[in-house]
Coordinates of C-alpha atoms and ligand atoms in Angstrom, one line a residue:
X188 CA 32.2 4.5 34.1
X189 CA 32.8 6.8 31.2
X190 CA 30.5 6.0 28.2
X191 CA 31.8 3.8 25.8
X192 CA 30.9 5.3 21.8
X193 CA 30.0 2.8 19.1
X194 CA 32.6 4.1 16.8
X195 CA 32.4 1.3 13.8
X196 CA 29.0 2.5 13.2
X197 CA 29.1 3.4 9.6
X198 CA 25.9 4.6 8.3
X199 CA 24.7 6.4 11.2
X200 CA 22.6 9.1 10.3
X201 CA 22.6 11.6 13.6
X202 CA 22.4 15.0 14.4
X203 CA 25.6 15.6 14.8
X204 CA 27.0 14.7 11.3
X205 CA 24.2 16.4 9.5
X206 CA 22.6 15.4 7.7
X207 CA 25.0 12.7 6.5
X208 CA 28.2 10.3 7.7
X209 CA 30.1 10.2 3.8
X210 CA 29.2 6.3 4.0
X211 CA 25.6 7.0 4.7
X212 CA 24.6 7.5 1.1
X213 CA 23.2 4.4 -0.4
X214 CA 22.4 5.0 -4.2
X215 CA 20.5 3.3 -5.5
X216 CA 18.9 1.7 -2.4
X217 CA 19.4 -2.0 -2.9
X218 CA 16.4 -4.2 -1.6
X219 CA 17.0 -7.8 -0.6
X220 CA 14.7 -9.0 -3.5
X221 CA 13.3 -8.6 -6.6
X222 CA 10.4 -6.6 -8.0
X223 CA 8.1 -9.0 -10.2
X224 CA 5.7 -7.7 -12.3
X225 CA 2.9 -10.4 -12.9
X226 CA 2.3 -10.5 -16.9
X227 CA -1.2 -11.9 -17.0
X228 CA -4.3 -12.1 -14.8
X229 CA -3.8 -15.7 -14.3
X230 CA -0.4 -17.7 -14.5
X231 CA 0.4 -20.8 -14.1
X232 CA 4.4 -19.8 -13.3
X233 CA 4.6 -17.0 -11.7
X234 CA 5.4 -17.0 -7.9
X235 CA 2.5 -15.1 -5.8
X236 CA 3.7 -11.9 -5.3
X237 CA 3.6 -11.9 -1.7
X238 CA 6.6 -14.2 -1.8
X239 CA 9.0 -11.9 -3.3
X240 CA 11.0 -14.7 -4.9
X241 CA 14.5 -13.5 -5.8
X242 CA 15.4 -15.2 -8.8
X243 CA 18.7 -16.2 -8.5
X244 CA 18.0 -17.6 -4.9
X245 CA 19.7 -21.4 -4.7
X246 CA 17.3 -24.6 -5.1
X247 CA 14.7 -25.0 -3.4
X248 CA 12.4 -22.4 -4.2
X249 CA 9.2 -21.7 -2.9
X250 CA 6.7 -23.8 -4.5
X251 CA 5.0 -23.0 -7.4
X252 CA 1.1 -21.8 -6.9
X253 CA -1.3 -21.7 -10.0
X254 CA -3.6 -18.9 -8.7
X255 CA -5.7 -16.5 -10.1
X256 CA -4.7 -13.0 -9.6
X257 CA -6.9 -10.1 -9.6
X258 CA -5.2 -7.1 -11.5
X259 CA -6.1 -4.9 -8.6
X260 CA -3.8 -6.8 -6.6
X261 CA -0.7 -6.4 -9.2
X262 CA 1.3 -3.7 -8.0
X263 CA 2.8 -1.1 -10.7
X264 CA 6.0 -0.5 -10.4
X265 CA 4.9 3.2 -9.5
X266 CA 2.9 2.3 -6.6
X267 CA 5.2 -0.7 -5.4
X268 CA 7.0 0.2 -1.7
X269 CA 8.8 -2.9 -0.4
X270 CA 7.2 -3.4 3.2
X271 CA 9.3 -2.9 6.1
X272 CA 9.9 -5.1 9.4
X273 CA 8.7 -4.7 13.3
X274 CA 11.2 -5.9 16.0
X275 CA 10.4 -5.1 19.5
X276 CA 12.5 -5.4 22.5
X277 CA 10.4 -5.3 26.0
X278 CA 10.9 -6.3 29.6
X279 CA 11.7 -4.5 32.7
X280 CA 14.7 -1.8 33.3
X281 CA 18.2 -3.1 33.6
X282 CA 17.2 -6.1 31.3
X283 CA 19.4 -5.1 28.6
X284 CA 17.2 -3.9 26.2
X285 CA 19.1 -0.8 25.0
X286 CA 22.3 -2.7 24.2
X287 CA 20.9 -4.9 22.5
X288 CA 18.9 -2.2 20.4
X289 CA 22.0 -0.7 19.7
X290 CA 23.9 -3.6 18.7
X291 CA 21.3 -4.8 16.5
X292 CA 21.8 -1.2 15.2
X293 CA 25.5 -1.4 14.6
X294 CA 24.7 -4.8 13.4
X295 CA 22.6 -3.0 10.2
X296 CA 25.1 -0.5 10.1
X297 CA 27.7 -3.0 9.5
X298 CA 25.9 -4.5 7.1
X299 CA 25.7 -1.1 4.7
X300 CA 22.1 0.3 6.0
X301 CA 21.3 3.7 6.8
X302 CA 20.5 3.9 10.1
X303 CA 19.4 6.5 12.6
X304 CA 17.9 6.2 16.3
X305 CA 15.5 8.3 18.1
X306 CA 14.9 8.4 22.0
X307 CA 12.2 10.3 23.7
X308 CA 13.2 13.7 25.0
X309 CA 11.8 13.3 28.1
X310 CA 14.6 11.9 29.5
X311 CA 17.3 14.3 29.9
X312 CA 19.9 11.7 32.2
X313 CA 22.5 11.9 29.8
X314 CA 21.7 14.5 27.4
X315 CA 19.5 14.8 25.1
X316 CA 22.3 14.0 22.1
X317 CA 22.7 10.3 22.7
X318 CA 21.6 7.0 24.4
X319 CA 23.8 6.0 26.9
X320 CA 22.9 2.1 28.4
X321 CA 23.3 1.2 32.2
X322 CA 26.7 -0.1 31.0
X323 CA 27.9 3.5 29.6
X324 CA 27.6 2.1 26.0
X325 CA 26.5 5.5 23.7
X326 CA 25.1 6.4 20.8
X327 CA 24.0 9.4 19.4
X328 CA 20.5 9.8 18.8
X329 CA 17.7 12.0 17.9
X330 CA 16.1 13.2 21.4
X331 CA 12.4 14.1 20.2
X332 CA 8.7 14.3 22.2
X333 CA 7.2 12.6 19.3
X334 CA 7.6 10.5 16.5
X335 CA 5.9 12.1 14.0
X336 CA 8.0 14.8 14.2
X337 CA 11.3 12.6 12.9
X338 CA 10.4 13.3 9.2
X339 CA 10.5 16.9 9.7
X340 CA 13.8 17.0 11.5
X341 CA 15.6 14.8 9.8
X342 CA 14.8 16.1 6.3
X343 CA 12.6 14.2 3.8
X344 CA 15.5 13.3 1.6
X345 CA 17.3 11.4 4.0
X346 CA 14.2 10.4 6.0
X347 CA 13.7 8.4 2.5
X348 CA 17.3 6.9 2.3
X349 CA 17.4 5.5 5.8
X350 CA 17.0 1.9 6.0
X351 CA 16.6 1.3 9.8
X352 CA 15.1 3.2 12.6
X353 CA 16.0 2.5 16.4
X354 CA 13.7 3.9 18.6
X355 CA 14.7 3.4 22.8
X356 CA 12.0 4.5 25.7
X357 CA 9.4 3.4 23.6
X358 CA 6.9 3.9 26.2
X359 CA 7.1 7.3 26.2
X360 CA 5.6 7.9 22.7
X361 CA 2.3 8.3 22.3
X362 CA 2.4 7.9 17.9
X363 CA 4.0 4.9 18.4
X364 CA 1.8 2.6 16.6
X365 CA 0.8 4.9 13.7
X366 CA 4.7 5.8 13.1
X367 CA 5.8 1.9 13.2
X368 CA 2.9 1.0 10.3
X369 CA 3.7 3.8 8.1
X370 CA 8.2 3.6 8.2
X371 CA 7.3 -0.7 7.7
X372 CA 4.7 -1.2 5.9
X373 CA 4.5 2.2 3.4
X374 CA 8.5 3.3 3.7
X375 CA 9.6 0.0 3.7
X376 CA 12.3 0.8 7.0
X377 CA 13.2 -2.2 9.3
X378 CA 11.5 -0.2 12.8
X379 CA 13.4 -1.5 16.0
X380 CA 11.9 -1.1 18.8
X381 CA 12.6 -1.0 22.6
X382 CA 10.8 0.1 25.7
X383 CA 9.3 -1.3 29.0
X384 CA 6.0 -3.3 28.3
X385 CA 5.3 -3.0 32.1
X386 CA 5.1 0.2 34.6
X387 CA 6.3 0.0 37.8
X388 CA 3.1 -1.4 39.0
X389 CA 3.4 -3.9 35.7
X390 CA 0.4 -2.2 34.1
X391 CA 0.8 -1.7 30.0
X392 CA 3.2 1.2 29.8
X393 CA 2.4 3.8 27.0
X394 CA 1.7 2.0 23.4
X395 CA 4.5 -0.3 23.6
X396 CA 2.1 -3.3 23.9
X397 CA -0.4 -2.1 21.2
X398 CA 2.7 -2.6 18.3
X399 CA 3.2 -6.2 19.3
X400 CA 0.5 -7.1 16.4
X401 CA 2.6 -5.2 13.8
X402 CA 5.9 -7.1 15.3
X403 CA 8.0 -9.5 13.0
X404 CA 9.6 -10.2 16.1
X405 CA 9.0 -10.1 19.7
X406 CA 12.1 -10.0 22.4
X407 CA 11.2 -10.0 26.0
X408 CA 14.6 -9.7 28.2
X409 CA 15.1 -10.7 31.7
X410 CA 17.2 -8.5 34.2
X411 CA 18.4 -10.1 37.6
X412 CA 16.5 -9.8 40.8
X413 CA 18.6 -7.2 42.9
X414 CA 17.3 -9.0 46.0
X415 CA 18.0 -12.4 45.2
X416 CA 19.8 -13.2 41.7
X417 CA 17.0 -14.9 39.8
X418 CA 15.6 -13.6 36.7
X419 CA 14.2 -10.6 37.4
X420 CA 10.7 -9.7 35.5
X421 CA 9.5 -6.4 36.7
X422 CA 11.3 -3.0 38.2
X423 CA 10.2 -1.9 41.2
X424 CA 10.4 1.3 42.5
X425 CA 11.6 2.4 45.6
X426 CA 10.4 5.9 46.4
X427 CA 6.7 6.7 47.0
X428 CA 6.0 9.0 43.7
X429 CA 3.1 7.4 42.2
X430 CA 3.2 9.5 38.7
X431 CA 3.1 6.6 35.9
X432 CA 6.1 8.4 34.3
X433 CA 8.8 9.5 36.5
X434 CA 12.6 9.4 34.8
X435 CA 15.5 7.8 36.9
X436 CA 18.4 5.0 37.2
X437 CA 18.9 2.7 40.0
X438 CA 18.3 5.6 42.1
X439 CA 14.8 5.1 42.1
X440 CA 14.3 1.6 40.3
X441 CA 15.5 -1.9 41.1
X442 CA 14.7 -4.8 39.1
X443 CA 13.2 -7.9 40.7
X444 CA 11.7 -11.5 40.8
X445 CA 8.0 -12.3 41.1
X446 CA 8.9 -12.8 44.6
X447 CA 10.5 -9.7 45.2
X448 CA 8.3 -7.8 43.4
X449 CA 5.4 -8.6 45.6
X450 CA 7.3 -8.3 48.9
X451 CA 8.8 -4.7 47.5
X452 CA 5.2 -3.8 47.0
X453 CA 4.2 -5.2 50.4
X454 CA 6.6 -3.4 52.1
X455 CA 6.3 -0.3 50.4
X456 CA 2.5 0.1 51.3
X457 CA 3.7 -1.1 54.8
X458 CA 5.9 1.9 54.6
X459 CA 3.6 4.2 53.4
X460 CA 0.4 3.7 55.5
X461 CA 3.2 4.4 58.8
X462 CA 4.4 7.3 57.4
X463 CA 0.3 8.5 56.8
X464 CA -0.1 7.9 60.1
X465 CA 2.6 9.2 61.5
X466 CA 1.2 12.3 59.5
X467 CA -2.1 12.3 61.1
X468 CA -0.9 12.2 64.6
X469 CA 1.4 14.9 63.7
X470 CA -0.6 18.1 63.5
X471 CA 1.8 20.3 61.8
X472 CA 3.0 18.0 59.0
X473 CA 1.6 18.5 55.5
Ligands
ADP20 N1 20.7 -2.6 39.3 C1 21.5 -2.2 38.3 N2 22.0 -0.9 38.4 C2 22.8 -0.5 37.4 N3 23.1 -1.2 36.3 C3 22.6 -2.4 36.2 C4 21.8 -3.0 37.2 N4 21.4 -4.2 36.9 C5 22.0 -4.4 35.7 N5 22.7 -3.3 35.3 C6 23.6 -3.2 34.1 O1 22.8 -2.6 33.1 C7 23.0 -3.3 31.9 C8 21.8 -3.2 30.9 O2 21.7 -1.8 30.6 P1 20.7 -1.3 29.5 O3 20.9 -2.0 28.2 O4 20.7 0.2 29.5 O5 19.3 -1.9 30.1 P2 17.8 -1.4 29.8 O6 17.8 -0.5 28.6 O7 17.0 -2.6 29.7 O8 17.4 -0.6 31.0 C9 23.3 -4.7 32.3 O9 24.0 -5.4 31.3 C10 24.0 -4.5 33.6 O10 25.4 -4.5 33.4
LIG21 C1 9.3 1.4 35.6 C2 9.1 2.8 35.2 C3 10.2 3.4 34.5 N1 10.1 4.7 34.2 C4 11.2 5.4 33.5 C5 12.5 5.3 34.2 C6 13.5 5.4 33.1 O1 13.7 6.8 32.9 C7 12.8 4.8 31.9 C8 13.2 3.4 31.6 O2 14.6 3.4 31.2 P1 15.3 2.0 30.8 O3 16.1 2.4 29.5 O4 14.3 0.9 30.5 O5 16.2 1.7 31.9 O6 11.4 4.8 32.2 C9 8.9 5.4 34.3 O7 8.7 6.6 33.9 N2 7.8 4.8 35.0 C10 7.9 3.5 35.4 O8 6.9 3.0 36.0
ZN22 ZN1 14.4 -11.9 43.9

């Protein structure tokens, strides 16, 4: 099947139409709510800041505290950087989890937000200029071997004016967690995130796991069993390479049911203790 672009996408900010679409420039960036500046060190009518009340939001409010504020936890307007949000996508391959990154992304876009999506450059399947589902769905992306990097590449200027960062094969970055805390929680980006949590022998896979604590939300997608229909958990993989990371499609990976899972594992050890002895008795194999 010939991939399919996501040609509404508005604010898409991607190599290819560097370093920006005409309807990717937001000035000024508008913020779902309000900056307060607490007057006093103690007020009896103030909302706590950590609410970000947005004044002319309908009846009813948030309830009104009567705390004490220390002036080291009033922000200045200087210093203030609206925090950012955490989604993560997980499950096995096949489950869905890059369409639905992207359509979350197109989603943002939609909605006026700069967005821009990375991918790991390790895997090269489609190209290293877009992300391309199971489905043939495409996007273009920003193939890089680390996240750290984005900044750099993308210039700091429009690093600052995107809004939303996508990032598929999450697994395969090793910054992960240290990128995810800085774009939310200091640059103020809405971070989405999708990878595998499990490898193929459903061990943690890379750092995908270790950002669920920074998550605002968690999504864990279910694929169907090749074998049998039911919801399928885990991918198995069908070759004997035992590398932790080894890039591939259907080819080499099928997802599957508990049940499956465990047979597929059975019978692959089956397989492979045969073809070791096999080995053995034959003298001249390697
Ligand atoms: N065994 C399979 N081989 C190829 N494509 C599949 C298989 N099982 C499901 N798919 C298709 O892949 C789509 C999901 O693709 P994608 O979003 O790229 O998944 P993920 O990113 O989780 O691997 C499914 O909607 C389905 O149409
Ligand atoms: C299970 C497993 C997968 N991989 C690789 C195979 C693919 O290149 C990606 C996953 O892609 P998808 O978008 O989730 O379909 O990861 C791997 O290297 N090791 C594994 O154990
Ligand atoms: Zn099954």
């Amino acid at each position: 099947m010939l991939p399919t672009s996501i040609s509404s996408m508005k604010s898409l900010i991607s190599p290819p139409f560097s370093p920006f679409s005409p309807l990717s420039l937001h000035f000024p960036k508008t913020k779902p709510f309000a900056f307060f500046s607490l007057p006093s060190k103690t007020t009896n009518v103030s909302y706590p800041k950590f609410l970000h009340v947005n004044p002319s939001m309908p009846s009813p409010r948030p309830p009104i505290f009567s705390i004490p504020i220390r002036q080291s936890h009033i922000e200045t307007p200087q210093s203030f950087s609206p925090c950012g949000e955490v989604h993560v996508i997980v499950g096995p391959m096949f489950a869905g989890k890059t369409t639905t990154l992207l359509h979350r992304i197109q989603a943002q876009s939609n909605n006026g937000r700069a967005v821009a999506v990375i991918k790991s450059n390790k895997d090269t399947r489609y190209g290293l200029d877009s992300i391309v589902t199971h489905d043939g769905m495409k996007l273009p992306c920003w193939a890089l071997a680390n996240l750290s990097s984005f900044r750099q590449k993308i210039g700091p200027d429009a690093y600052d004016q995107l809004d939303v960062i996508g990032i598929d094969e999450a697994q395969f970055f090793e910054d992960l967690y240290d990128f995810c805390c800085e774009a939310a929680d200091h640059g103020g980006k809405t971070v989405i995130v999708a990878g595998l949590d499990g490898d193929y022998l459903r061990r943690s896979f890379g750092s995908v796991l270790n950002i669920i604590p920074l998550a605002n939300s968690v999504t864990k997608l279910t694929a169907r069993c090749e074998l049998c229909g039911k919801r399928a958990f885990f991918t198995l993989r069908k070759t004997d390479e035992t590398e932790t990371e080894l890039i591939g499609g259907a080819e080499v990976y099928m997802p599957v049911c508990r049940q499956h899972y465990v047979d597929g594992q059975v019978a692959i050890g089956t397989a492979r203790s045969v073809l070791e002895s096999k080995k053995l008795e034959c003298g001249s194999c390697t």
